[in-house]
Coordinates of C-alpha atoms in Angstrom, one line a residue:
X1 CA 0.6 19.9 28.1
X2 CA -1.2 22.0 26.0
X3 CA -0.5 21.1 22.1
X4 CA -1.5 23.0 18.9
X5 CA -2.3 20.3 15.9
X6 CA -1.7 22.3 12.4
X7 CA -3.5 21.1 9.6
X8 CA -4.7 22.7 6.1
X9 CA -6.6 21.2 3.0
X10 CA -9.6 19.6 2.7
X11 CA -12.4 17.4 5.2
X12 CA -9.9 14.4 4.7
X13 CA -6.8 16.2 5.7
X14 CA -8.7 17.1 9.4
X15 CA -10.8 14.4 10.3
X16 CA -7.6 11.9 11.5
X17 CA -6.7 14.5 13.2
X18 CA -10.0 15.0 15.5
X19 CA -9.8 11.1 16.4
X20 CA -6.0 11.6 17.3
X21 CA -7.1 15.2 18.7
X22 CA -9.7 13.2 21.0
X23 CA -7.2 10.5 22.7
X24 CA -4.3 13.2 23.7
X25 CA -7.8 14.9 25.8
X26 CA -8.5 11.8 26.9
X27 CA -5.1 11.4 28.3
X28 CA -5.3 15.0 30.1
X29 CA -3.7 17.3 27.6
X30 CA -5.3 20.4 26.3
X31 CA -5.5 20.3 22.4
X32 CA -6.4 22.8 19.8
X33 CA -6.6 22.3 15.8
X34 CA -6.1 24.8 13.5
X35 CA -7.6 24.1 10.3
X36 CA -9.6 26.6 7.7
X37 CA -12.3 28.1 8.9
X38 CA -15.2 25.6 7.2
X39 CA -14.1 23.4 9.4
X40 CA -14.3 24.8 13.2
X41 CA -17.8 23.2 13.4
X42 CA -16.1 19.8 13.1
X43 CA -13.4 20.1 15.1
X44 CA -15.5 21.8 18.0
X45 CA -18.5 19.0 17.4
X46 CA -15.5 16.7 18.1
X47 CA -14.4 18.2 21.7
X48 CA -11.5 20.4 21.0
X49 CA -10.7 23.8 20.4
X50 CA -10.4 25.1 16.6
X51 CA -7.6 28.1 16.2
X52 CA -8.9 29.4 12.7
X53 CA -6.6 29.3 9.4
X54 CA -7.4 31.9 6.5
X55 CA -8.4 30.9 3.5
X56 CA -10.6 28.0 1.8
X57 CA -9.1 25.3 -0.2
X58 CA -12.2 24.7 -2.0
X59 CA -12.3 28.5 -3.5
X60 CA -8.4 28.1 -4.0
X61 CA -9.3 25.3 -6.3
X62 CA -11.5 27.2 -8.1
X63 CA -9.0 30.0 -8.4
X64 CA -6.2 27.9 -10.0
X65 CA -9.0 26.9 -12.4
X66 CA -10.2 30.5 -13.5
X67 CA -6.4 31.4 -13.6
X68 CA -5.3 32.4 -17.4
X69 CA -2.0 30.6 -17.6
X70 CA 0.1 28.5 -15.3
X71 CA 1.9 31.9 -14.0
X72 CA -1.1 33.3 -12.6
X73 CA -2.5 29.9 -10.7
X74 CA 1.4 30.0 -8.8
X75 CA 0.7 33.8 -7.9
X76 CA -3.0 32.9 -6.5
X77 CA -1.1 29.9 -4.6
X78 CA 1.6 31.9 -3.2
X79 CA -1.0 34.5 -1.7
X80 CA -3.1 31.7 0.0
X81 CA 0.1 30.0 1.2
X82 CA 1.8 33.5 2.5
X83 CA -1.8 33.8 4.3
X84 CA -1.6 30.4 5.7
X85 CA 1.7 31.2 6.6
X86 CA 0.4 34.2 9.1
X87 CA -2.1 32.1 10.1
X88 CA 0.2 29.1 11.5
X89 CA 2.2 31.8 13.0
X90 CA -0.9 33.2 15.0
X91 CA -1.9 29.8 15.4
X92 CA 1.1 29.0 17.8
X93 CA 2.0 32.2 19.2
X94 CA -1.2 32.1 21.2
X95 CA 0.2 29.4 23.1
X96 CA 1.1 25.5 22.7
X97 CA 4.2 23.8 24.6
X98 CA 4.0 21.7 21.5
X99 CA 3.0 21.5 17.3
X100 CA 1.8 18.1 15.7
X101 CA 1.7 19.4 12.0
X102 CA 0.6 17.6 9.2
X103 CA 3.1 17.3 6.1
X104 CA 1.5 20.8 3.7
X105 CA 2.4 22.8 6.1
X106 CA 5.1 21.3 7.8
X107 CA 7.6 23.7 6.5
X108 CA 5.7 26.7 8.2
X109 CA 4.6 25.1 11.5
X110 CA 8.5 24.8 11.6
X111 CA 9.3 28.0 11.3
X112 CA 6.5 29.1 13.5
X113 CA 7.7 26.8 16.1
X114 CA 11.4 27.9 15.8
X115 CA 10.2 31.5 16.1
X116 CA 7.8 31.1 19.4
X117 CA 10.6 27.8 21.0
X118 CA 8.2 25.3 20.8
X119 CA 9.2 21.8 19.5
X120 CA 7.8 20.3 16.7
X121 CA 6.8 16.7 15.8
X122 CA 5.5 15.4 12.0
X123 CA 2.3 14.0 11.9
X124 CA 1.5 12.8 8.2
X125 CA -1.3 11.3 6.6
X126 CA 1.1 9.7 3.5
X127 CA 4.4 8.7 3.1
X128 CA 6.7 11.7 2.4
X129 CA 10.1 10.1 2.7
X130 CA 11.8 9.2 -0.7
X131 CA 12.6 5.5 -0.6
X132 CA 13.9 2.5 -2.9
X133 CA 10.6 0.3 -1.7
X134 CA 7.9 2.6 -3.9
X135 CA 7.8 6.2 -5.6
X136 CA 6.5 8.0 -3.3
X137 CA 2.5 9.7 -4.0
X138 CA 2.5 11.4 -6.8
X139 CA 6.3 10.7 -8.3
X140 CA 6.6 11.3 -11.7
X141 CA 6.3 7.8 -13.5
X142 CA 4.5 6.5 -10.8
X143 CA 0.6 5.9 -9.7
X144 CA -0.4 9.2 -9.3
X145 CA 2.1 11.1 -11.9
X146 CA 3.5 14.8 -11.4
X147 CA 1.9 15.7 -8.0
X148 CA 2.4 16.3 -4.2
X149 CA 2.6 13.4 -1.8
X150 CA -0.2 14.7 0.7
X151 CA -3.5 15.6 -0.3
X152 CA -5.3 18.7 -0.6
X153 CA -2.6 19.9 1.9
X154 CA 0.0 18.5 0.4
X155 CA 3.7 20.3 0.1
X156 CA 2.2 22.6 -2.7
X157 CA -0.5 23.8 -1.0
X158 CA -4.1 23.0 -1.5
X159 CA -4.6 21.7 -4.8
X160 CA -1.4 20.7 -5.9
X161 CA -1.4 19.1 -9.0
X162 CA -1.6 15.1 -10.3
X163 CA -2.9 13.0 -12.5
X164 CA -4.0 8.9 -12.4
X165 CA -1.1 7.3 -13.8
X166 CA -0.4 3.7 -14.0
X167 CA -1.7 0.8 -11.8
X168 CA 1.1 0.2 -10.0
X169 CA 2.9 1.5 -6.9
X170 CA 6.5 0.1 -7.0
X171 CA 7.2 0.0 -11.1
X172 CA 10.5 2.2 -11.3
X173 CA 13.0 0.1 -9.6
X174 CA 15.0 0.9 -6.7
X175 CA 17.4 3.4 -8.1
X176 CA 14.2 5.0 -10.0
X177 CA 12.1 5.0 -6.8
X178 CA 14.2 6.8 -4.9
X179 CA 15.2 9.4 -7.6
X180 CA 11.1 10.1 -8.3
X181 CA 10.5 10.1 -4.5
X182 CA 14.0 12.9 -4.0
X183 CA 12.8 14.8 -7.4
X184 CA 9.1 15.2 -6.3
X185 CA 10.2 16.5 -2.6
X186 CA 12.7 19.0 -4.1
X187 CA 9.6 20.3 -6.5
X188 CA 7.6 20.4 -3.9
X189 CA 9.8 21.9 -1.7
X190 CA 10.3 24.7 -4.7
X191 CA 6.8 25.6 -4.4
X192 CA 6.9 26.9 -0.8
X193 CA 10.1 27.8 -1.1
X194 CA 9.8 32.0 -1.5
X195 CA 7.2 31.1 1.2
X196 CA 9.4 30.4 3.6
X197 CA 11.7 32.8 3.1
X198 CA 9.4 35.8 3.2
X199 CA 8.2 33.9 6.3
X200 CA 11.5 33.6 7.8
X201 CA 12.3 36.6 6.8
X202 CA 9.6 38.1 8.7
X203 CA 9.8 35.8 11.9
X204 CA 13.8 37.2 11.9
X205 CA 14.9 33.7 11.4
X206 CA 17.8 32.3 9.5
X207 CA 17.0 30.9 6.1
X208 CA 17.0 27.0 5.8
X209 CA 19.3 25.1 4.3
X210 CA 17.2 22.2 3.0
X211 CA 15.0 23.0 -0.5
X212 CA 13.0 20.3 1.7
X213 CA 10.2 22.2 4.0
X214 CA 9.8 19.8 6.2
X215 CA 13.6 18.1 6.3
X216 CA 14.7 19.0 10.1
X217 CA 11.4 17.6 11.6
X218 CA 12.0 14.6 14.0
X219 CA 10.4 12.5 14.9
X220 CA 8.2 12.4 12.0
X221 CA 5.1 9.6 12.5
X222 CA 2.8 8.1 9.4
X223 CA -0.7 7.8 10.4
X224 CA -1.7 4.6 8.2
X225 CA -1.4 1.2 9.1
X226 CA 1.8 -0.7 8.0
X227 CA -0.3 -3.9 7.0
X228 CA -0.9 -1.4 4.3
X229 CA 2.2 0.8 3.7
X230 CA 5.0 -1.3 5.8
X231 CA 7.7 1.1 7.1
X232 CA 10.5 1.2 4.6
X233 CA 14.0 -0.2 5.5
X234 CA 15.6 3.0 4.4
X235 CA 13.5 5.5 5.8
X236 CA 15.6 7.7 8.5
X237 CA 15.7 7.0 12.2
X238 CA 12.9 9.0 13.8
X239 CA 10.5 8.5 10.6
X240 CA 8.0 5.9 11.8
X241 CA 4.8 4.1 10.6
X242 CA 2.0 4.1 13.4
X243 CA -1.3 2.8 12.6
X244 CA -4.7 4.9 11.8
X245 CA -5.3 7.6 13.3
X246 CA -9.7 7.1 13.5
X247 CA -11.3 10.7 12.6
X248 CA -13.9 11.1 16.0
X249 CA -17.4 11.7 15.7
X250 CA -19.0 14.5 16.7
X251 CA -20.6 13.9 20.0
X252 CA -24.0 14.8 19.8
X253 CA -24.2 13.4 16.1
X254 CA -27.1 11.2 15.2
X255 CA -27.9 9.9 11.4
X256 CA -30.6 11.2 9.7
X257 CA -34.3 9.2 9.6
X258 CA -34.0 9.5 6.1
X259 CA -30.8 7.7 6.2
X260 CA -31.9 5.1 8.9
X261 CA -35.1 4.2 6.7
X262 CA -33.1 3.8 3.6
X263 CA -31.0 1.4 5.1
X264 CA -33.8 -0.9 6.6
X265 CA -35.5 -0.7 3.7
X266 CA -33.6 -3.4 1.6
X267 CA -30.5 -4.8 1.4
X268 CA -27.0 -3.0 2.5
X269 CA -26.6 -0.3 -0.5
X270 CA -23.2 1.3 -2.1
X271 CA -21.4 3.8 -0.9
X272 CA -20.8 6.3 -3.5
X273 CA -18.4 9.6 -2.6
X274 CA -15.7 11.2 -4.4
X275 CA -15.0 13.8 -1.6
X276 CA -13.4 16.8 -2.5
X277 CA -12.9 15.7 -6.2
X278 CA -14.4 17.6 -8.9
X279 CA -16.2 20.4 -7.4
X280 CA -18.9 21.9 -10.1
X281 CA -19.4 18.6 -12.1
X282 CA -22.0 17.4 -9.8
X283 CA -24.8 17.2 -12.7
X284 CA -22.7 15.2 -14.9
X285 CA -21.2 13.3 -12.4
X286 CA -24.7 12.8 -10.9
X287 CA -26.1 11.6 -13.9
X288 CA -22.9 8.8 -14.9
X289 CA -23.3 7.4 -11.1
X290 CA -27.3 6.8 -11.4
X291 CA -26.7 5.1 -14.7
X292 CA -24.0 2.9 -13.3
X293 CA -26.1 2.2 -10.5
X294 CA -28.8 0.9 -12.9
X295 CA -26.6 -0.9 -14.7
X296 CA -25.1 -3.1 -11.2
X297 CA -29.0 -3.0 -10.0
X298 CA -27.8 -2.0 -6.9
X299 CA -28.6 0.3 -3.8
X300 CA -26.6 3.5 -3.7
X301 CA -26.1 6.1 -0.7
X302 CA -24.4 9.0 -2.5
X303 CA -22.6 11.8 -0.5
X304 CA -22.3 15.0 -2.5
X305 CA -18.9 16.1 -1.5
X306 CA -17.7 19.6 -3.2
X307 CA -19.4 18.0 -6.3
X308 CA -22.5 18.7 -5.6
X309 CA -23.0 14.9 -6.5
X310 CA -26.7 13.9 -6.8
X311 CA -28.1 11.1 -8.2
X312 CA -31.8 10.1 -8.7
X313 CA -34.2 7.0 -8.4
X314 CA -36.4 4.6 -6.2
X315 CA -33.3 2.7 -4.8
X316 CA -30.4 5.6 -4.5
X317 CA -30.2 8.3 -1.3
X318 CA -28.6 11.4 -1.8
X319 CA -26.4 12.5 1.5
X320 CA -24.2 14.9 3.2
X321 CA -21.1 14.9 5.3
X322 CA -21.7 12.2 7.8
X323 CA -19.4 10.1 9.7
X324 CA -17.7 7.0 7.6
X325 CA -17.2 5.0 10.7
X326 CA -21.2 4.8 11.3
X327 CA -22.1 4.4 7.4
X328 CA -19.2 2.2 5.9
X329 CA -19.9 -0.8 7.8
X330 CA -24.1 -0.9 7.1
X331 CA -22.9 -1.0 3.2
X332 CA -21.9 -3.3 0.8
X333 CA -19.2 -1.9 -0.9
X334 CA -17.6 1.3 -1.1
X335 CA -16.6 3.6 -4.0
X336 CA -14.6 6.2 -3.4
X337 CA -11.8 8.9 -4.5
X338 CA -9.2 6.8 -2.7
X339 CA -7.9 9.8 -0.4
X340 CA -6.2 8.6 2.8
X341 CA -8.9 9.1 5.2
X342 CA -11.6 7.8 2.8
X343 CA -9.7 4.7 1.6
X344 CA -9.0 4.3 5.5
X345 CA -12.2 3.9 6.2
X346 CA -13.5 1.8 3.9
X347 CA -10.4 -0.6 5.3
X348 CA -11.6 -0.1 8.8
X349 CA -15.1 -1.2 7.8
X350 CA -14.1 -4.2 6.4
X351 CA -16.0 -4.3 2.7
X352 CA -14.5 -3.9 -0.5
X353 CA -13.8 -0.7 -2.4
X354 CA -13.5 0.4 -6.0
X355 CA -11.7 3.2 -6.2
X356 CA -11.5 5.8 -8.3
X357 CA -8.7 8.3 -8.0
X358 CA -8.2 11.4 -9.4
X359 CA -4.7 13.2 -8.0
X360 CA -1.9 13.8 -5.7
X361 CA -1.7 10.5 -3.5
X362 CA -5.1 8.7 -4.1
X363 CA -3.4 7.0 -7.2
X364 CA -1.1 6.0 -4.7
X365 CA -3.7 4.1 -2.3
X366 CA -6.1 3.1 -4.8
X367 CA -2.8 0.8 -6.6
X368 CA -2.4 -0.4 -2.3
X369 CA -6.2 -1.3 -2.8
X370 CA -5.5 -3.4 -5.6
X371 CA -3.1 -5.0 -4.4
X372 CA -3.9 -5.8 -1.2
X373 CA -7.1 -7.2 -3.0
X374 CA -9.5 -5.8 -1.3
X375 CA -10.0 -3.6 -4.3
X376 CA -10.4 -4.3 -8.5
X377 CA -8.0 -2.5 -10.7
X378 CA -8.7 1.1 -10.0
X379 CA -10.7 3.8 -12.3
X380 CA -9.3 7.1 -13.0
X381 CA -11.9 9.6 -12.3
X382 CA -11.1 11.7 -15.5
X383 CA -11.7 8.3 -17.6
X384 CA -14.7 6.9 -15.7
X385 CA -17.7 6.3 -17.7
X386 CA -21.1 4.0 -16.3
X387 CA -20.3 1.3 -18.3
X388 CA -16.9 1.2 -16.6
X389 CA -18.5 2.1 -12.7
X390 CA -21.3 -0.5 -13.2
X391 CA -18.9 -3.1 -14.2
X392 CA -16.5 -2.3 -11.6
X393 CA -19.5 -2.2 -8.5
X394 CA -20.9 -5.9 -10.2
X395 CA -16.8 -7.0 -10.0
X396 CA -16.5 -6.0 -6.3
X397 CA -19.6 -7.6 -5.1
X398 CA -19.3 -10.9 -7.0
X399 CA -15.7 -11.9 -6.2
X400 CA -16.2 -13.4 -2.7
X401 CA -12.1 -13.3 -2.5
X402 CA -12.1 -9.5 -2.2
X403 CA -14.7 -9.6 0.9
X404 CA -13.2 -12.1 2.6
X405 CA -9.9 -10.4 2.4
X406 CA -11.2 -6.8 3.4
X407 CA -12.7 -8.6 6.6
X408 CA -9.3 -10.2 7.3
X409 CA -7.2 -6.8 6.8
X410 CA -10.4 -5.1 8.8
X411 CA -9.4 -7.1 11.9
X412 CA -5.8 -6.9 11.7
X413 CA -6.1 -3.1 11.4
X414 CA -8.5 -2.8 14.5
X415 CA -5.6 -4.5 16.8
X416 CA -3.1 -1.5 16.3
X417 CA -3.4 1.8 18.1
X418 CA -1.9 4.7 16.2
X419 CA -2.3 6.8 18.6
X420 CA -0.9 5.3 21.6
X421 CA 2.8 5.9 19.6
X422 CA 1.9 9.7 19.2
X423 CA 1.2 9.5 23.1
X424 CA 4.5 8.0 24.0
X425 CA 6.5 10.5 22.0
X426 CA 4.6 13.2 23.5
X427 CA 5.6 12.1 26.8
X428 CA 9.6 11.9 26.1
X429 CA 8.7 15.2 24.8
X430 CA 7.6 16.4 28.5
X431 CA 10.4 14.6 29.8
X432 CA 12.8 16.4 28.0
X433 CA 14.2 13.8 25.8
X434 CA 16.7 14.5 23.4
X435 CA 15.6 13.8 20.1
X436 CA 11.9 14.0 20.7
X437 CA 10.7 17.4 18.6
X438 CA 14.1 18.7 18.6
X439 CA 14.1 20.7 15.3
X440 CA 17.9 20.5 14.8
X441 CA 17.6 16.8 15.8
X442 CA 17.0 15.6 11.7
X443 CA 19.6 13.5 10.4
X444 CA 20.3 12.6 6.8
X445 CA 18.8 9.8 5.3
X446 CA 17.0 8.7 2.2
X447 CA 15.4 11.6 1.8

């Protein structure tokens, strides 16, 4: 079967999807990703074929931040989004027999889908089904605050607004959970909404009736683990929790000498990384992270991310984009930005985390961290200072509760297989199943 994966936003909205991408191959079907451009070079290193999307999320960003007023950062979204939107369309009228898409742009693979007869299924990285368990990423009162439940590529678009919150992930009560988690969607769904209609508009398609864009997907399946997000009792039929899906490395990678002689030269460092977070406050990001590092007297491997991070002395290592699976588990500890694929990682690897979110849904997982404990409280980004980091890095590697319990979770994660449930759907799919990426098949529920 040949099948079309449709993802948009940053590194950690693709790389799940190259790991996932990888076992459908292995089981014989033919799989393409379509992705922004930046990142063809992983998805081909990876094995499959990359169908290109326009734009770049990381100059979008940029553009909402030169923007004069919050009028002109919705008209610069709504051009990348009605160029994304042509882009999804091109992306599966050159041929699929079927669409994973990720939640952002759920609401346009859809259409695209509807427009070329080829079925649909939901593959999302975060929970984007209002429920009475939690407020879902980003609810308003919740961990997270004002924001979209995805990431980067979340139902606003790249970039989508949020801010750090409170601690918690559950604080609002039933009733209040599940009002956040329906007001969030319907905002969100408001942001793509003249989207869609130009788009449906275009494709000579009836307009939707949901203010939801991705309500009439079934089945929709959550790529995390449910040790760490269990499935909610209220979610609708057809909305299921998987397991991980692992982002693949790229075949012929190696890790650099540099790298490899850093390691062996002392004991197991830090991992330090905000990802896509805070792109042009590298210097001054650079220059907090050496001096927590001081402070801990620890080892530090630092990624530079859209940063630019760099950070300087005898005992820290300054890195690119490399695979987390082949670095997390040589470290000590990790600190990170919390965004799903990162905070999966550092789960996988089995070491403790700080976290240190910043928006959308890495509130959301860096309150999971905590509580799991496998994590100390979390650090807003926008309120991080050295004194803060350094504490937070001596806190993590001190308490021997929080390694013991990331090993634990570490090997309870490793027996589930994500993908094997993406696989079985697929199949009722080529069977014909009712049900099985049947875009009129959605059913009302608590979302």
């Amino acid at each position: 079967m040949r099948i079309l994966i449709v993802t948009a936003g940053s590194r950690g909205d693709v790389a799940p999807f190259t790991g996932l991408g990888r076992r459908l191959l292995d089981a014989g079907h033919e799989i393409a990703v379509a992705a922004h451009a930046p990142f063809a070079g992983l998805v081909r290193g990876c094995g499959l074929d990359h169908r290109p999307l326009p734009g770049d999320p990381r100059e979008l960003i940029r553009a909402r931040g030169r923007a004069a007023s919050p009028g002109e950062a919705r008209a610069v979204t709504a051009a990348f989004l009605d160029r994304l939107a042509d882009g999804v369309v091109g992306a599966v009228a050159d041929g699929t027999d079927l669409v994973l898409t990720a939640f952002g742009p759920a609401g346009l693979s859809r259409a695209a889908g509807e427009a070329c007869a080829v079925p649909v299924i939901g593959t999302y990285l975060a929970p984007s089904f209002a429920t009475r368990e939690f407020p879902l990423p980003g609810a308003s009162g919740a961990a997270g605050g004002p924001g979209a439940p995805g990431g980067h590529g979340g139902p606003g678009g790249p970039g989508a607004p949020g801010g750090p919150g409170a601690p918690g992930d559950g604080g609002l009560g039933p009733e209040g959970n599940l009002a956040a988690g329906r007001e969030l969607l319907a905002r969100a769904g408001g942001l793509q909404a003249e989207v869609l209609t130009r788009l449906r508009a275009r494709l000579g398609l009836p307009a939707t009736a949901s203010p939801e864009p991705d309500a009439e997907i079934r089945p929709v399946l959550h790529g995390f683990s449910p040790l760490v997000v269990p499935r909610p009792a209220d979610w609708p039929s057809q909305v299921e929790v998987v397991g991980y899906w692992w982002p693949a490395r790229p075949r012929d990678w190696q890790p650099p000498a540099e790298l490899t002689d850093f390691l062996q030269a002392g004991p197991p460092p830090v991992f330090i990384g905000f990802g896509s977070m805070a792109p042009g406050q590298g210097e001054r990001l650079g220059e907090l992270v050496t001096a927590a590092v001081a402070r801990a007297g620890v080892r530090a491997v630092v990624q530079a991310g859209w940063a630019g991070l760099t950070a300087s002395g005898d005992d820290v290592l300054t890195v690119g984009d490399l695979p987390h699976d082949w670095l997390f588990p040589r470290t000590a500890a990790v600190v990170h930005h919390a965004g799903a694929g990162t905070t999966a990682a550092g789960l996988r690897a089995g070491v403790p985390a700080v976290a240190v979110p910043a928006m959308a849904d890495q509130p959301f997982w860096a309150a999971r961290l905590h509580r799991l404990g496998v994590a100390p409280r979390p650090l807003p980004l926008d309120a991080l200072t050295a004194e803060s980091l350094g504490a937070a890095i001596t806190a993590c590697l001190t308490d021997p509760a929080l390694g013991r319990r990331a090993a634990d979770l570490a090997e309870a994660v490793a027996a589930e297989d994500g993908a094997a449930t993406v696989l079985a759907h697929i199949g009722a799919v080529g069977r014909g199943e009712a049900g099985h990426g049947d875009r009129t098949s959605g059913e009302p529920g608590a979302s």
